[in-house]
CSV table of C-alpha atoms in Angstrom, one decimal:
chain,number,residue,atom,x,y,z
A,1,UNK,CA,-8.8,1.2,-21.8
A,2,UNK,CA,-5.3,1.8,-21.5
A,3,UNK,CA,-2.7,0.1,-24.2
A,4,UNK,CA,-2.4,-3.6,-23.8
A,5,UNK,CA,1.6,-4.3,-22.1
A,6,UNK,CA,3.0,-7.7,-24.0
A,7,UNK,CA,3.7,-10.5,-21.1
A,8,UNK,CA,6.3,-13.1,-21.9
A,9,UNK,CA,5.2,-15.9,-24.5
A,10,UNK,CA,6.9,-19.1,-24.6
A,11,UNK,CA,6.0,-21.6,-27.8
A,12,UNK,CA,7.1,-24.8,-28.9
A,13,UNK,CA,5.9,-27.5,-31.5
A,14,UNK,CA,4.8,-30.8,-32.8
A,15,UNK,CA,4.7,-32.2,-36.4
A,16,UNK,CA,0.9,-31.6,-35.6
A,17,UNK,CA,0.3,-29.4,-32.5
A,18,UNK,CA,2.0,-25.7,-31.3
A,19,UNK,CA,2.0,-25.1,-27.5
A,20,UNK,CA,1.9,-21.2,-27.0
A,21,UNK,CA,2.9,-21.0,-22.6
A,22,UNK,CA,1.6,-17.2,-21.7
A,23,UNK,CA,3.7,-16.0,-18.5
A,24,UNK,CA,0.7,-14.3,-16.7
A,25,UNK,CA,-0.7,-15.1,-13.3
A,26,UNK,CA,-3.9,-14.7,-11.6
A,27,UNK,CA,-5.5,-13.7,-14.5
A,28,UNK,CA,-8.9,-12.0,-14.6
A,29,UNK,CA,-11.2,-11.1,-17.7
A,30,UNK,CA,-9.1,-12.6,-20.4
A,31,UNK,CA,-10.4,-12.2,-24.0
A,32,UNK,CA,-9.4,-15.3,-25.9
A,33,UNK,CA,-10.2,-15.0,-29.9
A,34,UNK,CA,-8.6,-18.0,-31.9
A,35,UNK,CA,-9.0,-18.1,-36.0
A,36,UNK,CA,-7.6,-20.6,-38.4
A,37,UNK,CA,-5.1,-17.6,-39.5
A,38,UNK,CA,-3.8,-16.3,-36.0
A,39,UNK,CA,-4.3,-15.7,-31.9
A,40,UNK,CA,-5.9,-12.6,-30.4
A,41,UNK,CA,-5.7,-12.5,-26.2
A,42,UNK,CA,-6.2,-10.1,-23.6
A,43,UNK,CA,-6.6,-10.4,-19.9
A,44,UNK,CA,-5.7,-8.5,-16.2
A,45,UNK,CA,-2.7,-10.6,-14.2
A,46,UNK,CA,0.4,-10.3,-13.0
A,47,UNK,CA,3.4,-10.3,-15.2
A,48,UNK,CA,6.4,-8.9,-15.9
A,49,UNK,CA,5.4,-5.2,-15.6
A,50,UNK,CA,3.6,-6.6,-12.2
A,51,UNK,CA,-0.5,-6.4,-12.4
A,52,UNK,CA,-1.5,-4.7,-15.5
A,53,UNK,CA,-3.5,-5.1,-18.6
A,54,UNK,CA,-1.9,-7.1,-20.9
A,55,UNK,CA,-2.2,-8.3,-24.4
A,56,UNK,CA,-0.7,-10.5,-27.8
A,57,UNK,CA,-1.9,-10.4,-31.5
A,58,UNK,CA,0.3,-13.3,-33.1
A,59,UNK,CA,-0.4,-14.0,-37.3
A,60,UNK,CA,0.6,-18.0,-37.3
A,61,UNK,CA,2.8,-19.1,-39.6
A,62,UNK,CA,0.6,-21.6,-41.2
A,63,UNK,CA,-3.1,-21.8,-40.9
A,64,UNK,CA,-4.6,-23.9,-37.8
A,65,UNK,CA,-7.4,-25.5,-36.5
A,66,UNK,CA,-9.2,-23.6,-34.2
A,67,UNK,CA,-12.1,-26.2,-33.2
A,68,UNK,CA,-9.5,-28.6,-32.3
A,69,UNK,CA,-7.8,-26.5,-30.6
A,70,UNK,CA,-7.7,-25.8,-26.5
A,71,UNK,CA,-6.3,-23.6,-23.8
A,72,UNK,CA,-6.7,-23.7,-20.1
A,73,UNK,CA,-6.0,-20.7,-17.2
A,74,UNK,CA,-3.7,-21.7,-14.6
A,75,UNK,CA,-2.6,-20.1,-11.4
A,76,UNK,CA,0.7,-19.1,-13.1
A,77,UNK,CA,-0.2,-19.1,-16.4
A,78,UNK,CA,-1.9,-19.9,-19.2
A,79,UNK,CA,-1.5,-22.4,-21.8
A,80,UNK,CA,-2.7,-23.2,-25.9
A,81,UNK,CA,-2.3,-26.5,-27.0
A,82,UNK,CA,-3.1,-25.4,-30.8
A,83,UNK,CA,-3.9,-28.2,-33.7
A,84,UNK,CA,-1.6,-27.1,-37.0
A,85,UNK,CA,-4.1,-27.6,-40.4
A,86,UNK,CA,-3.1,-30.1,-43.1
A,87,UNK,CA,-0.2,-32.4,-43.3
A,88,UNK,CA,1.8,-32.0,-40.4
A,89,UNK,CA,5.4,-30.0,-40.9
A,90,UNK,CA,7.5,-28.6,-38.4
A,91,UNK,CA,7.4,-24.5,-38.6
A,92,UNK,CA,10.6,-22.9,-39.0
A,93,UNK,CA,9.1,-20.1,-37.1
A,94,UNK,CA,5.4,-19.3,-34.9
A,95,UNK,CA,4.6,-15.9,-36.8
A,96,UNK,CA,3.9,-15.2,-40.8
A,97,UNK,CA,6.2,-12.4,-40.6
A,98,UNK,CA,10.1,-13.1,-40.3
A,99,UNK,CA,10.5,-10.6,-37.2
A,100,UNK,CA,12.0,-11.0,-33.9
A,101,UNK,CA,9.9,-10.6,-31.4
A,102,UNK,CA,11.3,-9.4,-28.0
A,103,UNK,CA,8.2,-11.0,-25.7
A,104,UNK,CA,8.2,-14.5,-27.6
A,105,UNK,CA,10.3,-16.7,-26.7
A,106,UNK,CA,11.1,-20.9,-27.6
A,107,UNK,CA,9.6,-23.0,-24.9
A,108,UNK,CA,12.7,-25.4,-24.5
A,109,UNK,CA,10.2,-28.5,-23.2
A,110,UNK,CA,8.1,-28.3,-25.7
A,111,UNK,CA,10.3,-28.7,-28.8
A,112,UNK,CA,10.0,-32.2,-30.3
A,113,UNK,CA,10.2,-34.0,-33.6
A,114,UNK,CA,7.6,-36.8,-34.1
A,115,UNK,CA,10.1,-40.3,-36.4
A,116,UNK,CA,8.6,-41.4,-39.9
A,117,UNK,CA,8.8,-44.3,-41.7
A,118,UNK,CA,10.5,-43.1,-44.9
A,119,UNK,CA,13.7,-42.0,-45.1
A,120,UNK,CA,12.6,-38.8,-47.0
A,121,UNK,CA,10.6,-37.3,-43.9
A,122,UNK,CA,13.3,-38.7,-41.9
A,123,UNK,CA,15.5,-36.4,-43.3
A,124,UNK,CA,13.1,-33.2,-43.4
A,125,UNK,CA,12.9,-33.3,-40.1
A,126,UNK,CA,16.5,-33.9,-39.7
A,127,UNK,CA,16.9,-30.7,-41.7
A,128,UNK,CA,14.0,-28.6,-39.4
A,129,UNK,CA,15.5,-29.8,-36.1
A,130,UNK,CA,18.8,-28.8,-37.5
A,131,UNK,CA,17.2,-25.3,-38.6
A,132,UNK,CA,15.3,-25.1,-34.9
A,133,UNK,CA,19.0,-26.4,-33.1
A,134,UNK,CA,20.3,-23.4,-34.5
A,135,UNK,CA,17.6,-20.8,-33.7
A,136,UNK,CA,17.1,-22.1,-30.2
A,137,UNK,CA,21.2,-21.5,-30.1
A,138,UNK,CA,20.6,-17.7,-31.3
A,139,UNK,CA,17.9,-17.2,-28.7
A,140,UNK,CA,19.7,-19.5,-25.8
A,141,UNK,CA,21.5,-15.9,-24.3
A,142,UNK,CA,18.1,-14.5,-23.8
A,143,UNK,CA,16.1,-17.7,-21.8
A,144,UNK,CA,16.4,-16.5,-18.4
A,145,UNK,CA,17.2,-12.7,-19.0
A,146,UNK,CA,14.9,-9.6,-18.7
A,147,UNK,CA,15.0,-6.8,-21.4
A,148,UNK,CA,16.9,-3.5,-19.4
A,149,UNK,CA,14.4,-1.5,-18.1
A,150,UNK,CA,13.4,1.4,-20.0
A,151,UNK,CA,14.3,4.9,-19.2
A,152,UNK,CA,10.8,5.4,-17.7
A,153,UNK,CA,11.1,2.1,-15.7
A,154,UNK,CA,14.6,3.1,-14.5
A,155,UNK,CA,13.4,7.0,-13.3
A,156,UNK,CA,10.3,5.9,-11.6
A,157,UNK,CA,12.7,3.3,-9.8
A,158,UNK,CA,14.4,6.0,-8.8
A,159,UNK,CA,12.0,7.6,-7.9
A,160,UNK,CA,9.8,5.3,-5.5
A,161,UNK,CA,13.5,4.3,-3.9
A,162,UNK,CA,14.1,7.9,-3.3
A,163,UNK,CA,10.8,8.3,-1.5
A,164,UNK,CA,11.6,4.8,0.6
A,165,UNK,CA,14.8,6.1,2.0
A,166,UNK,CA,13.3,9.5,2.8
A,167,UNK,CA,10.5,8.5,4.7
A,168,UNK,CA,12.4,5.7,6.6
A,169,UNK,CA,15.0,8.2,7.5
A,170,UNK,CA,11.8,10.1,9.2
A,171,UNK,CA,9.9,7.3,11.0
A,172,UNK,CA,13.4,6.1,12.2
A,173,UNK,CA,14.7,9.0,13.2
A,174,UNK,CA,11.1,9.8,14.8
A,175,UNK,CA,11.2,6.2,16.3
A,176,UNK,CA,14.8,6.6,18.0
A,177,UNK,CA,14.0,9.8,19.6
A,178,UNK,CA,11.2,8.4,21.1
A,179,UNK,CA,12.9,5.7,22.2
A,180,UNK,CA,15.8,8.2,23.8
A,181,UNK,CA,13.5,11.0,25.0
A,182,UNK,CA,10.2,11.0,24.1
A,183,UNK,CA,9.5,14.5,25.6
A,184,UNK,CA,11.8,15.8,23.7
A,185,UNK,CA,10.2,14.0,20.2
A,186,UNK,CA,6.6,15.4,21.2
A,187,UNK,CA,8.2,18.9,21.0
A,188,UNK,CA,10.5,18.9,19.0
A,189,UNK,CA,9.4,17.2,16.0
A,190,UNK,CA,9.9,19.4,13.2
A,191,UNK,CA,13.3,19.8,14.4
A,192,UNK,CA,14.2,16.5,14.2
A,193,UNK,CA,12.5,15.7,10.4
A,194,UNK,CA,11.1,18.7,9.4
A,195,UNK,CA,13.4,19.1,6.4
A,196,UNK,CA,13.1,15.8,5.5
A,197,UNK,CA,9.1,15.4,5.3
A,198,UNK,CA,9.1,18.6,3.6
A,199,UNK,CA,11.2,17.2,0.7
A,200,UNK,CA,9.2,13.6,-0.1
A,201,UNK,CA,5.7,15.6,0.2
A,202,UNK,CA,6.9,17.9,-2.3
A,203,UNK,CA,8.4,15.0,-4.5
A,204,UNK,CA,4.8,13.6,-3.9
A,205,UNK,CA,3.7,15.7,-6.4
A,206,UNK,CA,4.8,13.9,-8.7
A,207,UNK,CA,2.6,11.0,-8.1
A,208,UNK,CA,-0.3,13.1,-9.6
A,209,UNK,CA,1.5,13.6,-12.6
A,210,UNK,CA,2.6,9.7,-13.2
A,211,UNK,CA,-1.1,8.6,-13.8
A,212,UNK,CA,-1.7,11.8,-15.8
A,213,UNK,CA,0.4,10.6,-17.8
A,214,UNK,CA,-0.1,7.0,-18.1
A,215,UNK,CA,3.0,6.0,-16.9
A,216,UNK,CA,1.6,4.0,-13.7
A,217,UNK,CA,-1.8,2.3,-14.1
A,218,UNK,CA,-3.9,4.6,-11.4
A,219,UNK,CA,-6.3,7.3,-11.0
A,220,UNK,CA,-5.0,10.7,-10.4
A,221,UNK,CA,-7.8,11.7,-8.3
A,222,UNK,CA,-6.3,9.5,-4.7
A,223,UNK,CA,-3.4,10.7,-5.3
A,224,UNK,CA,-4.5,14.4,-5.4
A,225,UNK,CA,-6.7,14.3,-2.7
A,226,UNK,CA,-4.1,12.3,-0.5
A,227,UNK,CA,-0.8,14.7,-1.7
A,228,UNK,CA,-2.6,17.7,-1.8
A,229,UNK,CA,-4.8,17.1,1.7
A,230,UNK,CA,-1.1,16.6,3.4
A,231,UNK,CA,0.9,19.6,2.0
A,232,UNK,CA,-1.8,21.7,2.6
A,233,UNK,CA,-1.6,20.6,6.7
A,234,UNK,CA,1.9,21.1,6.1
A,235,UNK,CA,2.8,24.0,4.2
A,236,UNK,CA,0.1,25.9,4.7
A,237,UNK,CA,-2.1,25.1,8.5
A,238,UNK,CA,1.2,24.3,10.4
A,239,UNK,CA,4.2,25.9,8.5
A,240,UNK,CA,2.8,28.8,8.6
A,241,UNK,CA,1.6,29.0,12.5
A,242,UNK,CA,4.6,29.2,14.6
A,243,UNK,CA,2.4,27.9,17.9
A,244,UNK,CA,1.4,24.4,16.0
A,245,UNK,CA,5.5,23.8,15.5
A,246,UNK,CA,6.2,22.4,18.9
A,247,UNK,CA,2.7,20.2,19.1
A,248,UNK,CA,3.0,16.7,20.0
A,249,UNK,CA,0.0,16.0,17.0
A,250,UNK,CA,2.9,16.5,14.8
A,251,UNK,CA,4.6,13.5,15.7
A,252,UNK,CA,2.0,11.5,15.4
A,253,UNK,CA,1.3,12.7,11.9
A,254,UNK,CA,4.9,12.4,10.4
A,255,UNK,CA,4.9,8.6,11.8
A,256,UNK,CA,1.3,8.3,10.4
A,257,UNK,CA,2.4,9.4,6.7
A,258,UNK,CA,5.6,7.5,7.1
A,259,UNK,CA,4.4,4.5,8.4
A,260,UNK,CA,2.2,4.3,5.9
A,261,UNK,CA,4.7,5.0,2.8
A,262,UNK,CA,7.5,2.5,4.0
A,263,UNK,CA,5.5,-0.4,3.5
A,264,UNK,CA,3.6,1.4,-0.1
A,265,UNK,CA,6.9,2.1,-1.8
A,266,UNK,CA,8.7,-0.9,-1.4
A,267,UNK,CA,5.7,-2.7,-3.2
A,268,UNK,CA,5.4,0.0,-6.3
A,269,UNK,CA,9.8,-1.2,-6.9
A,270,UNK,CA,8.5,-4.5,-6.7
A,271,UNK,CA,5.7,-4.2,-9.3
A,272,UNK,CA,7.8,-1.9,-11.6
A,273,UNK,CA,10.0,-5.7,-12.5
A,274,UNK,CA,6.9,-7.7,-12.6
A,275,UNK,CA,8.0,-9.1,-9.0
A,276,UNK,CA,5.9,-9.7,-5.8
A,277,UNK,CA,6.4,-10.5,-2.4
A,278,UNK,CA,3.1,-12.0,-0.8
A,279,UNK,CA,3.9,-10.3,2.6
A,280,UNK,CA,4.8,-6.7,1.2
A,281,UNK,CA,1.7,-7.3,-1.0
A,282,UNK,CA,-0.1,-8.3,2.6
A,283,UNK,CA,1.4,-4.9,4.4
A,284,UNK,CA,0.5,-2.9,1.5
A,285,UNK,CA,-2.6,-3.2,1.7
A,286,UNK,CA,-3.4,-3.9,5.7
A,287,UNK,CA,-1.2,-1.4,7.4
A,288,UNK,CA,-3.8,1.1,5.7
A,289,UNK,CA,-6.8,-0.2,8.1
A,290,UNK,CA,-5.6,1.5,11.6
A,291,UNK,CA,-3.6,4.3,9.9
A,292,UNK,CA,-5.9,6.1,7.2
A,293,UNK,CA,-8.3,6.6,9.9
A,294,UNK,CA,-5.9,7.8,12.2
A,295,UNK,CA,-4.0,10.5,9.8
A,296,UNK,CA,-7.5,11.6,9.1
A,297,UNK,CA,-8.6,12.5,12.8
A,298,UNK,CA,-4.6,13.8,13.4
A,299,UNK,CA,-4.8,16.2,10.8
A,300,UNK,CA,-8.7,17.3,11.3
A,301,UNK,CA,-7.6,18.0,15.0
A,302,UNK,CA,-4.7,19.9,13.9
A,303,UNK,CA,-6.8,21.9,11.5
A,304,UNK,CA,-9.0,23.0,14.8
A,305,UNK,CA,-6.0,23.8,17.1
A,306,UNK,CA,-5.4,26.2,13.9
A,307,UNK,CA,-8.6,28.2,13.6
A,308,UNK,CA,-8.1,30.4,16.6
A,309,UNK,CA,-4.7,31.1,16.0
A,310,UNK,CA,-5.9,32.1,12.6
A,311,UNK,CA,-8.7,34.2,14.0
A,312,UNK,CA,-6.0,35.8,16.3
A,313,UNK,CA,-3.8,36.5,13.5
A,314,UNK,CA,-6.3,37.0,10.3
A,315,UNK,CA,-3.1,35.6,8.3
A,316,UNK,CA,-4.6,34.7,4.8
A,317,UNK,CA,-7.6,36.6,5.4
A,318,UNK,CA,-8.9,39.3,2.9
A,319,UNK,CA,-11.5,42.0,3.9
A,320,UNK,CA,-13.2,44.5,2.0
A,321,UNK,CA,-13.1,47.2,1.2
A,322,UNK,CA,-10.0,46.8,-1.0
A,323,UNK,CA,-8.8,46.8,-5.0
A,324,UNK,CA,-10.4,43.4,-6.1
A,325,UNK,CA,-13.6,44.0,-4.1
A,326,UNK,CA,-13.4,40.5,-2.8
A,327,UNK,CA,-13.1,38.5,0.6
A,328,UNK,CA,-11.5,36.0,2.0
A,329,UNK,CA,-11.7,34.9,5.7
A,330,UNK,CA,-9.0,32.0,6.3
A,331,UNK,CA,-10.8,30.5,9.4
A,332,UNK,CA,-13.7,29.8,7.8
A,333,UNK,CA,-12.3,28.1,5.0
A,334,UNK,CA,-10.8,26.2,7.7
A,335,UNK,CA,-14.1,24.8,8.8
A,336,UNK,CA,-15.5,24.1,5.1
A,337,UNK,CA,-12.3,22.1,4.8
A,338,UNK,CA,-13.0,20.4,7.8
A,339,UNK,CA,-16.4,19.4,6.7
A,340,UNK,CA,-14.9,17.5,3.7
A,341,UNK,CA,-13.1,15.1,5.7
A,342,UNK,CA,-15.9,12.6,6.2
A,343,UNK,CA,-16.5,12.1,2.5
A,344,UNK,CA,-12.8,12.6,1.3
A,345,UNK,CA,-12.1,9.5,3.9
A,346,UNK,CA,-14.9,7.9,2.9
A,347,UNK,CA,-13.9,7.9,-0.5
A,348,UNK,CA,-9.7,6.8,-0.3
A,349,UNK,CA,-10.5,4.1,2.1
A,350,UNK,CA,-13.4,2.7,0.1
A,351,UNK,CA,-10.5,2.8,-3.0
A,352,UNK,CA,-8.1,1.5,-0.6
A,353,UNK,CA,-10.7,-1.2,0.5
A,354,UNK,CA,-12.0,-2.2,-3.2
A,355,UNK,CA,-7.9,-2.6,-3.7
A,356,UNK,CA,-6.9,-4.8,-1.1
A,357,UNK,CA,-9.9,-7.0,-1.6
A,358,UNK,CA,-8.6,-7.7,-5.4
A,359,UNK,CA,-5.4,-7.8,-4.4
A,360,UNK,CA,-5.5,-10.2,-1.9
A,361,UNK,CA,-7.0,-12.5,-4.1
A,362,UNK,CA,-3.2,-13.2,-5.9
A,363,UNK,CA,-1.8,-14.0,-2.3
A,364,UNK,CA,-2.3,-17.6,-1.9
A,365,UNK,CA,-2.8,-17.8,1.9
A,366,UNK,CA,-6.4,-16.1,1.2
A,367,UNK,CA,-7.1,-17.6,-2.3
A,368,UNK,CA,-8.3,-21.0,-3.2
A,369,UNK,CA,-6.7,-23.2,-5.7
A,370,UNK,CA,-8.0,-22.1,-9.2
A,371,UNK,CA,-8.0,-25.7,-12.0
């Protein structure tokens, strides 16, 4: 399991209770372990790196009282109401350790001070609530900010907006000429955004290497077989047959793949600073439905237009006899690649599918109120 992300944590106090606030909705398989010494949690949700796995490991300050203490899930988060052990004392911090945490923060509606009778707990507290005063003042910049986005944050940003802006240049630009002469679009579609959809599926390379590395929670494998499955129709079955340049399948395929990726992007920005927008989350993860199936039968028809003119041609064939004693015959690799459609489809719209169907779940116009 990948490492554990650290969600905001808000905490306040009593003389005899400490209220830990975890910022994390729609949570899923939490792992709640709470000793007399500390807190261990774990759990799936939305937070501020977006949906993720996410974890805390807090050492209290003082021991507690784990059997009369309680915590419930909420939609929006999730909340400890923890029972402090022995005479009651205000903390002058929540962790054994005097380190700043960047993640925990002081829950501003949950700081209170309970009177007593004699004047020498009177002023105790008067000299805790002076000590919290001033760390809530030291901490008081930070309330309502978010730490600055690391450099990997800030490059895949980059990134994802780069890949936005390239493919709405190409279903725009596809769209208006259309619109002006749509005779001219069927024919002339490379001309128009062939440049352009040649750059983002070459940057979409890349988004085989950003799970390979664990910098986006994913599998590789999509993304290869989605990336790799479209350059090859590219680069290789069109790009390199002058008589499929001019077909009117192409411009159903570049506003196929760009359909698809203007809604995809603007969702990954979103989810790199823990935000969400129910209706990007919606098209996300709909707008997939009528077009996966419709990319797929677009590009297997182009791969057939292709095999004659490959059998004309024999470009990227290889016969014997020659140095390497091997052969190659292009068209009918063409054909075995044809026959992998049905279970390469099968397999990104059943990944698509099991996606949506979780995802869905955090919109609230198709979940039910969770207690």
């Amino acid at each position: 399991m990948a490492e554990a992300l650290s969600p905001f944590v808000y905490w306040g106090q009593k003389t005899d209770q400490i209220f830990l606030k975890i910022d994390l909705r729609d949570v899923e398989n939490e792992v709640v372990k709470l000793t007399d010494s500390g807190l261990s949690f774990n759990a799936e949700g939305f937070g501020v790196r977006g949906q993720n796995y996410y974890g805390i490991d807090i050492e209290f300050y003082h021991p507690v009282d784990p059997e009369e203490s309680k915590y419930r899930v909420m939609g929006r988060c999730i909340e400890f109401q923890i029972k402090k052990s022995g005479d009651g004392e205000i903390w002058p911090r929540l962790t054994y350790n005097k380190v700043k945490l960047p993640w925990l923060k002081i829950d501003f509606d949950k700081v209170a001070y309970e009177d007593s009778e004699s004047e020498k707990e009177e002023q105790e507290n008067s000299e805790q609530a002076d000590y919290m005063k001033q760390l809530e003042k030291e901490l008081l910049s930070d309330r309502d900010l978010e730490p600055f986005p690391d450099v990997k944050t800030c490059y895949l940003f980059v990134y994802n907006l780069m890949q936005f802006i390239g493919f709405t240049y190409i279903f725009t630009a596809l769209a208006y000429n259309c619109f002006k002469d749509i005779n001219y679009a069927f024919s002339n579609t490379l001309e128009i955004s062939g440049t352009q959809i040649m750059f983002v599926q070459v940057a979409a390379v890349l988004e085989i290497v950003h799970p390979l590395l664990g910098w986006v929670k994913s599998s590789p494998i999509p993304a290869f077989m989605q990336v790799m499955g479209r350059n090859f129709v590219l680069f290789i079955v069109v790009g390199q047959e002058p008589r499929l340049h001019e077909h009117s399948l192409l411009l159903i395929l570049f506003m196929v793949w760009s359909g698809i990726e203007i809604v995809r992007y603007p969702f990954y920005i979103l989810s790199l600073f823990g935000k969400k927008n129910d209706l990007i989350t919606w098209c996300r993860y709909t707008a997939w439905i009528p077009l996966y199936p419709l990319g797929f039968l677009t590009e297997a028809l182009i791969v057939v237009l292709a095999i004659p003119f490959y059998e004309d041609t024999e470009k990227f064939s290889v016969f014997l006899p020659n140095a390497c004693n091997f052969s190659f015959y292009f068209p009918w690799f063409l054909k075995t690649y044809l026959g992998i459609f049905i279970p390469a489809g099968y397999y990104l719209i059943g990944t698509m599918y099991r996606q949506r169907q979780k995802a869905l779940k955090s919109i609230k116009l198709f979940r039910t109120k969770r207690d």
